[in-house]
């Protein structure tokens, strides 16, 4: 007779093992970010990949998010004759939440998947082993530049996305809903506080770290063959997305507990 | 190939298991490889040849036993000490394992660039020289590895393995997947570079033609142990029925292949 507790125990042990391995991977990866030698070319490649090539997809996401937000806010606020608050809602939502979260999720899909696939393929084709035999630490060469680039570049991408998102709200408000352009911009500027943007950029930095960490981790421990790489890619995107949403809540709580309590 | 009595690499009682100790792949492997010697480890698929070479390279850690290179115990070394040891090592992987994201010349010069031993211009010149040594013209320098045939990839892998003039070169199934002519070309290149570089060479293969051509000595791995080792020209008179069955490629004999019906 099969003990029903056995699969639960096995799953729990597997969870602990994965958590331990991920923790060690994280510590190892971060320690290589601050210890020489540094691979400048690898870092530059990742900076361009994350900071430049993701701009179109993040920008499109942001502009449509801003446009939809303006439309939906109008539908709601018009009932209370509070259309003037649309600029406020758009800028707060974009800078605090939608910019970093949607940007993070889009980058998890684009960059996290690409990293897991690239490192996973390198693992199964023995390229990671080849690095070791060439006296090059794979953590330092593959993982550290990605972690640094993700953590530093995502805030920049999200900052640009914030501007584009607010511009999307402006377009709809001015050209579709008939708002006065200068009033709209004035409302946007007046309602926005530094903490709104800063909190979003801190979130973006954390999401950048999470996305690149998940991409690298799942790729690094990818199983054999095409199926293993496919699974690593899926796991990277899913785990990064879930962690982004979890950490978004935690960071929001840390930044804005006073607002909520007040 | 030159050879003296000093052991460059020594394996003593190396044991390696997987699946939590349930699958024993290496069970007390003992082997000595002399300085400047070319040793070929033969054995069927799944007998632990790759695991043996990965243990020597530090890619896998044995469960027990000792591996020394130049009389230094490498199984207990720190990662940075191991990196230093690997500076004197070159490795030709079975599928070449070239870096897709880098052009051919950067693949060849990777070890030099990583160690910052020379400028990029000098590294490129060395890559030209090493590629010429393995019979490739400079017009492949800027190609991507994906643009090369399997044989050319092996040659580039070989050029990368010898680029830093290593003291030890490992060859993992160097002729697998190549046509007989290309396989012989690679064998000749290995013999040539071993003579040119004067390195200690460790090859794993199940290709007997390759083993006979490139090995000073052959060791046969079976059931997790070295069951026979001796000079290449003695393998036909080994008086070992396992060796005889393997080198003649007979289905009947003491070695039973795991076939599921």
XYZ file of C-alpha atoms in Angstrom:
523
model
C 0.000 0.000 0.000
C 1.293 3.438 -0.944
C 1.716 5.818 1.926
C -0.258 8.969 0.975
C 2.225 11.147 2.861
C 5.129 9.980 0.728
C 4.393 12.126 -2.395
C 3.735 15.150 -0.181
C 7.017 14.607 1.634
C 8.846 14.084 -1.642
C 7.393 17.295 -3.104
C 8.323 19.208 0.063
C 11.894 17.897 -0.030
C 12.144 18.792 -3.734
C 10.887 22.301 -2.914
C 13.510 22.673 -0.175
C 16.236 21.395 -2.484
C 15.222 23.841 -5.232
C 15.028 26.733 -2.777
C 18.476 25.891 -1.425
C 19.960 25.561 -4.898
C 18.387 28.839 -6.037
C 19.635 30.617 -2.914
C 23.172 29.377 -3.471
C 22.963 30.287 -7.149
C 21.794 33.794 -6.227
C 24.581 34.353 -3.691
C 27.166 32.969 -6.107
C 25.838 35.088 -8.987
C 25.746 38.302 -6.944
C 29.226 37.680 -5.517
C 30.604 37.386 -9.061
C 28.996 40.741 -9.940
C 31.361 42.527 -7.560
C 34.516 40.426 -7.937
C 36.960 40.818 -10.848
C 37.630 39.879 -13.573
C 34.739 41.642 -15.313
C 33.685 40.810 -18.839
C 32.941 44.229 -20.308
C 31.938 42.965 -23.738
C 29.451 40.522 -22.288
C 28.012 43.272 -20.087
C 27.748 45.678 -23.030
C 25.974 43.032 -25.095
C 23.419 42.454 -22.353
C 22.995 46.189 -21.720
C 22.154 46.699 -25.395
C 19.909 43.626 -25.439
C 17.899 44.714 -22.381
C 18.192 48.492 -22.576
C 17.699 48.968 -26.303
C 16.098 45.989 -28.018
C 13.284 45.699 -25.470
C 12.233 49.339 -25.928
C 9.791 48.723 -28.827
C 7.826 46.006 -27.030
C 7.814 47.818 -23.671
C 7.011 51.142 -25.355
C 4.034 49.656 -27.230
C 2.757 48.055 -24.033
C 3.085 51.351 -22.171
C 1.395 53.540 -24.771
C -1.616 51.241 -25.064
C -1.812 50.871 -21.269
C -1.880 54.678 -20.927
C -4.495 55.027 -23.657
C -6.804 52.366 -22.211
C -6.359 53.797 -18.726
C -7.493 57.242 -19.900
C -10.523 55.773 -21.674
C -11.585 53.586 -18.746
C -11.003 56.328 -16.191
C -13.170 58.665 -18.226
C -15.987 56.107 -18.297
C -15.862 55.828 -14.514
C -15.147 59.440 -13.517
C -17.657 61.019 -15.917
C -20.448 59.666 -13.729
C -19.207 61.818 -10.844
C -18.133 64.765 -13.005
C -14.550 64.065 -11.909
C -12.966 63.899 -15.363
C -10.213 66.212 -14.128
C -8.754 63.337 -12.102
C -7.935 61.339 -15.228
C -4.460 62.867 -15.526
C -3.846 61.980 -11.885
C -5.017 58.392 -12.315
C -2.979 57.886 -15.465
C 0.286 59.228 -14.105
C -0.004 57.459 -10.745
C -1.026 54.141 -12.274
C 1.669 54.252 -14.913
C 4.575 55.328 -12.731
C 3.709 53.320 -9.631
C 2.314 50.115 -11.102
C 1.713 49.622 -14.791
C 5.084 50.860 -16.017
C 7.207 48.588 -13.830
C 4.829 45.603 -13.694
C 3.866 45.477 -17.361
C 7.444 46.342 -18.342
C 8.744 43.615 -16.027
C 6.309 41.036 -17.367
C 7.081 41.897 -20.994
C 10.803 41.652 -20.273
C 10.272 38.360 -18.439
C 8.669 37.059 -21.644
C 11.288 38.478 -23.947
C 14.578 38.525 -22.032
C 13.959 35.822 -19.396
C 12.951 33.332 -22.084
C 15.862 34.255 -24.351
C 18.378 33.928 -21.501
C 17.047 30.558 -20.382
C 17.069 29.277 -23.963
C 20.574 30.568 -24.693
C 22.209 29.342 -21.485
C 20.176 26.106 -21.586
C 21.387 25.397 -25.125
C 24.931 26.211 -24.050
C 24.511 23.739 -21.182
C 23.232 20.841 -23.326
C 25.803 21.442 -26.078
C 28.630 21.448 -23.482
C 29.497 25.104 -24.122
C 29.183 25.804 -20.376
C 31.667 22.972 -19.696
C 33.900 24.401 -22.431
C 34.005 27.713 -20.553
C 35.219 25.917 -17.429
C 37.951 24.109 -19.359
C 39.042 27.480 -20.755
C 39.586 28.748 -17.177
C 36.514 30.948 -17.386
C 33.969 30.750 -14.608
C 30.530 30.387 -16.279
C 28.872 32.227 -13.383
C 31.144 35.180 -13.976
C 30.994 35.089 -17.776
C 27.334 34.220 -18.334
C 25.370 35.044 -15.189
C 26.987 38.137 -13.617
C 26.775 40.393 -16.735
C 23.106 39.466 -17.177
C 22.252 40.183 -13.541
C 24.031 43.547 -13.648
C 22.456 44.537 -16.977
C 18.951 43.484 -15.868
C 19.165 45.313 -12.537
C 20.558 48.520 -14.033
C 18.767 48.693 -17.366
C 15.193 47.838 -16.459
C 14.738 51.097 -14.471
C 15.887 53.007 -17.552
C 13.494 51.087 -19.797
C 10.640 51.596 -17.326
C 11.426 55.317 -17.039
C 11.053 55.635 -20.798
C 7.912 53.465 -20.611
C 6.509 55.840 -17.943
C 6.914 58.792 -20.314
C 5.397 56.872 -23.212
C 2.501 55.629 -21.038
C 1.671 59.125 -19.801
C 1.890 60.309 -23.398
C -0.612 57.579 -24.372
C -3.050 58.907 -21.753
C -2.431 62.438 -23.046
C -3.195 61.420 -26.643
C -6.555 59.881 -25.747
C -7.504 62.638 -23.309
C -6.661 65.463 -25.691
C -7.536 64.066 -29.114
C -10.455 61.785 -28.251
C -11.939 63.154 -25.046
C -11.328 66.804 -25.862
C -9.255 67.838 -22.834
C -7.215 71.007 -22.886
C -3.583 69.912 -23.550
C -1.906 72.370 -21.219
C -4.394 71.691 -18.406
C -3.847 67.969 -18.791
C -0.071 68.304 -18.648
C -0.325 70.707 -15.702
C -2.549 68.247 -13.812
C -0.128 65.427 -14.594
C 2.848 67.401 -13.343
C 1.100 68.714 -10.218
C -0.211 65.374 -9.044
C 2.996 63.459 -9.648
C 5.446 63.157 -6.767
C 9.042 62.032 -6.828
C 8.220 58.940 -4.754
C 5.786 57.752 -7.465
C 8.534 57.608 -10.046
C 11.255 56.458 -7.647
C 9.161 53.591 -6.265
C 8.447 52.467 -9.827
C 12.117 52.555 -10.732
C 13.123 50.622 -7.596
C 10.480 48.048 -8.477
C 11.847 47.909 -12.024
C 15.344 47.267 -10.691
C 14.094 44.403 -8.508
C 12.045 42.980 -11.405
C 15.085 43.228 -13.682
C 17.118 41.249 -11.175
C 14.352 38.651 -10.742
C 13.860 38.205 -14.493
C 17.532 37.778 -15.298
C 18.083 35.566 -12.251
C 15.254 33.241 -13.288
C 16.432 33.180 -16.901
C 19.989 32.345 -15.873
C 19.040 29.854 -13.148
C 16.654 27.778 -15.259
C 19.010 27.868 -18.238
C 22.029 26.921 -16.118
C 20.296 23.874 -14.666
C 18.519 22.961 -17.888
C 17.957 19.248 -18.459
C 19.105 17.365 -21.528
C 17.939 17.943 -25.074
C 15.449 20.242 -26.739
C 12.711 19.266 -24.288
C 14.878 20.266 -21.322
C 15.653 23.658 -22.857
C 11.964 24.200 -23.674
C 11.007 23.372 -20.100
C 13.717 25.691 -18.743
C 12.407 28.516 -20.929
C 8.825 28.015 -19.766
C 9.888 27.776 -16.122
C 11.960 30.938 -16.426
C 9.029 32.977 -17.756
C 6.438 31.532 -15.376
C 8.581 31.807 -12.249
C 9.770 35.326 -13.131
C 6.180 36.466 -13.781
C 4.891 35.057 -10.495
C 7.813 36.476 -8.525
C 7.344 39.878 -10.158
C 3.695 39.959 -9.057
C 4.592 38.779 -5.520
C 7.422 41.270 -5.119
C 5.258 44.027 -6.573
C 2.855 43.555 -3.690
C 5.661 43.445 -1.123
C 7.362 46.557 -2.523
C 4.069 48.444 -2.786
C 3.425 47.589 0.839
C 6.871 48.866 1.800
C 6.583 52.115 -0.148
C 2.952 53.044 0.423
C 1.851 51.468 3.716
C 1.471 54.968 5.175
C -0.890 55.998 2.331
C -2.996 52.901 2.813
C -3.068 53.274 6.616
C -3.766 57.020 6.304
C 55.792 10.991 -28.806
C 58.135 11.595 -25.961
C 57.499 9.963 -22.639
C 59.197 9.801 -19.281
C 58.421 8.099 -16.011
C 56.801 11.017 -14.190
C 53.017 10.662 -13.994
C 51.332 13.797 -15.274
C 47.886 12.584 -14.264
C 47.151 9.879 -11.691
C 43.742 8.431 -10.814
C 43.545 6.247 -7.700
C 40.414 4.484 -6.562
C 38.108 6.998 -8.264
C 34.455 6.263 -7.605
C 31.532 8.201 -8.998
C 27.864 7.390 -8.558
C 24.646 9.043 -9.659
C 21.003 8.941 -8.579
C 21.901 9.167 -4.915
C 24.449 6.381 -5.073
C 22.142 3.905 -6.834
C 23.898 4.083 -10.202
C 27.602 3.305 -9.916
C 29.403 4.572 -13.015
C 33.021 4.528 -11.862
C 34.036 1.979 -9.276
C 37.661 2.246 -8.189
C 39.328 3.495 -11.350
C 43.141 3.462 -11.253
C 45.131 4.951 -14.113
C 48.472 6.687 -14.585
C 49.229 8.905 -17.546
C 52.872 9.805 -18.065
C 54.161 13.180 -19.094
C 54.040 13.577 -22.889
C 52.185 10.298 -23.254
C 49.078 9.794 -25.379
C 46.639 7.484 -23.601
C 43.373 6.363 -25.139
C 40.555 5.140 -22.917
C 38.263 2.797 -24.813
C 35.006 1.230 -23.770
C 31.425 0.821 -24.841
C 28.762 3.470 -24.630
C 27.699 4.147 -21.057
C 30.775 2.625 -19.443
C 31.850 5.914 -17.862
C 34.479 7.203 -20.289
C 32.993 10.702 -20.368
C 32.523 10.680 -16.592
C 36.210 9.766 -16.189
C 37.366 12.645 -18.362
C 34.923 15.065 -16.666
C 36.304 14.072 -13.276
C 39.836 14.786 -14.535
C 38.700 18.160 -15.886
C 36.976 19.116 -12.639
C 33.534 19.239 -14.279
C 32.393 16.418 -11.967
C 33.545 15.715 -8.434
C 34.268 12.068 -7.645
C 32.516 10.565 -4.608
C 35.846 9.195 -3.421
C 39.352 8.494 -4.634
C 42.144 10.741 -5.730
C 43.034 12.534 -8.960
C 46.376 14.308 -9.159
C 47.797 16.492 -11.901
C 51.523 17.197 -11.487
C 51.194 15.551 -8.057
C 48.607 18.125 -6.948
C 45.334 16.731 -5.654
C 42.665 18.343 -7.828
C 39.483 16.878 -6.332
C 39.699 19.023 -3.212
C 40.894 22.216 -4.873
C 38.989 25.488 -4.687
C 37.406 26.826 -7.884
C 40.161 29.412 -8.356
C 42.926 26.821 -7.868
C 41.152 24.615 -10.392
C 41.052 27.540 -12.843
C 44.832 27.772 -12.524
C 45.186 24.058 -13.284
C 42.852 24.409 -16.257
C 45.161 27.043 -17.715
C 47.454 24.187 -18.752
C 44.583 22.141 -20.187
C 42.957 22.020 -23.621
C 39.808 20.086 -24.444
C 38.216 18.988 -27.700
C 34.549 18.247 -27.041
C 32.607 15.568 -28.881
C 30.432 18.091 -30.724
C 33.182 20.749 -30.619
C 31.096 22.934 -28.193
C 31.993 26.112 -30.051
C 30.424 29.314 -28.734
C 27.576 30.211 -31.089
C 27.671 33.892 -30.224
C 31.312 34.348 -31.201
C 33.005 34.199 -34.603
C 35.468 31.403 -35.329
C 38.586 33.416 -34.491
C 37.240 34.475 -31.076
C 36.369 30.856 -30.360
C 39.941 29.813 -31.121
C 41.452 32.708 -29.175
C 38.955 32.514 -26.290
C 41.444 31.150 -23.761
C 44.038 33.788 -24.678
C 41.521 36.629 -24.485
C 40.013 35.362 -21.236
C 43.448 35.294 -19.635
C 44.251 38.709 -21.104
C 47.569 37.278 -22.285
C 47.589 39.375 -25.447
C 45.779 42.091 -27.357
C 42.811 41.221 -29.576
C 44.939 41.849 -32.678
C 47.634 39.452 -31.450
C 44.984 36.896 -30.444
C 43.557 37.058 -33.958
C 47.027 36.413 -35.409
C 47.459 33.403 -33.116
C 44.016 32.149 -34.199
C 45.153 32.346 -37.854
C 48.265 30.363 -37.000
C 46.387 27.680 -35.021
C 43.706 27.359 -37.691
C 46.422 26.884 -40.280
C 47.863 24.110 -38.099
C 44.550 22.247 -38.317
C 44.235 22.844 -42.042
C 41.812 25.752 -42.127
C 42.362 28.899 -44.190
C 41.987 32.402 -42.718
C 38.752 32.931 -44.672
C 36.829 31.101 -41.912
C 37.977 33.576 -39.248
C 34.893 35.740 -39.220
C 32.351 33.021 -39.912
C 29.909 31.893 -37.257
C 30.380 28.282 -36.014
C 26.902 27.483 -37.380
C 28.192 28.178 -40.897
C 30.792 25.390 -40.663
C 30.421 21.681 -41.438
C 30.809 19.117 -38.635
C 34.388 18.311 -39.677
C 35.339 21.977 -39.805
C 33.786 22.555 -36.385
C 35.937 19.718 -35.000
C 39.016 21.349 -36.508
C 38.110 24.708 -34.985
C 37.542 22.921 -31.663
C 40.983 21.361 -32.029
C 42.520 24.754 -32.815
C 40.847 26.170 -29.696
C 42.165 23.266 -27.605
C 45.772 23.936 -28.643
C 45.603 27.744 -28.832
C 47.143 28.271 -25.400
C 49.861 25.629 -25.954
C 48.467 23.430 -23.161
C 50.447 20.767 -21.333
C 47.476 18.378 -21.321
C 44.898 17.936 -24.075
C 41.692 15.930 -23.642
C 39.853 14.567 -26.665
C 36.261 13.422 -26.198
C 35.228 11.062 -29.011
C 37.188 13.068 -31.606
C 36.003 11.080 -34.625
C 32.394 10.358 -33.671
C 29.918 11.496 -36.303
C 32.534 12.019 -38.999
C 32.954 10.115 -42.254
C 35.951 7.722 -42.343
C 38.118 10.066 -44.356
C 37.402 13.088 -42.179
C 37.898 10.871 -39.115
C 41.365 9.939 -40.383
C 42.121 13.586 -41.123
C 41.226 14.456 -37.507
C 43.321 11.523 -36.229
C 46.298 12.751 -38.240
C 45.772 16.268 -36.928
C 45.684 15.006 -33.340
C 48.928 13.076 -33.826
C 50.433 16.114 -35.518
C 49.421 18.610 -32.841
C 50.467 16.272 -30.045
C 53.901 16.057 -31.632
C 54.005 19.804 -32.315
C 52.776 20.955 -28.905
C 54.411 18.055 -27.047
C 51.435 17.740 -24.748
C 50.153 14.869 -22.654
C 47.024 13.594 -24.412
C 44.022 11.741 -23.008
C 41.473 10.536 -25.527
C 38.228 8.678 -24.983
C 36.775 6.847 -27.928
C 35.128 3.638 -29.059
C 36.651 3.989 -32.522
C 39.454 1.419 -32.596
C 41.044 2.815 -35.767
C 41.327 6.145 -33.997
C 42.616 4.554 -30.790
C 45.341 2.645 -32.618
C 46.448 5.718 -34.541
C 46.665 8.280 -31.765
C 47.436 6.243 -28.655
C 50.824 5.313 -27.184
C 48.897 3.325 -24.641
C 45.306 2.071 -24.442
C 43.210 1.456 -21.336
C 39.864 -0.278 -21.452
C 37.075 0.761 -19.119
C 34.383 -1.755 -18.343
C 31.899 -1.974 -15.514
C 33.364 1.090 -13.820
C 36.956 -0.210 -13.743
C 40.034 -0.210 -15.943
C 40.138 -3.885 -16.869
C 43.184 -3.710 -19.129
C 45.894 -1.183 -19.908
C 48.955 -1.575 -22.067
C 50.878 -0.377 -25.110
C 48.799 0.110 -28.244
C 50.578 -2.625 -30.185
C 49.895 -5.125 -27.358
C 46.141 -4.795 -27.499
C 45.811 -7.574 -30.103
C 47.535 -9.969 -27.675
C 45.885 -8.824 -24.457
C 44.663 -12.293 -23.456
C 41.605 -10.513 -22.153
C 38.332 -11.780 -23.584
C 36.559 -8.471 -22.864
C 39.198 -6.541 -24.786
C 39.170 -9.051 -27.627
C 35.399 -8.840 -27.967
C 35.485 -5.045 -27.951
C 38.312 -4.497 -30.420
C 36.817 -6.981 -32.869
C 33.316 -5.612 -32.395
C 31.684 -8.984 -31.730
C 28.138 -9.220 -30.387
C 28.942 -12.529 -28.663
C 31.221 -12.584 -25.677
C 31.377 -11.685 -22.005
C 30.240 -8.101 -22.613
C 26.463 -8.128 -22.719
C 24.796 -5.061 -24.150
C 21.678 -3.863 -22.361
C 19.000 -4.617 -24.974
C 15.338 -4.469 -24.042
C 12.956 -6.874 -25.722
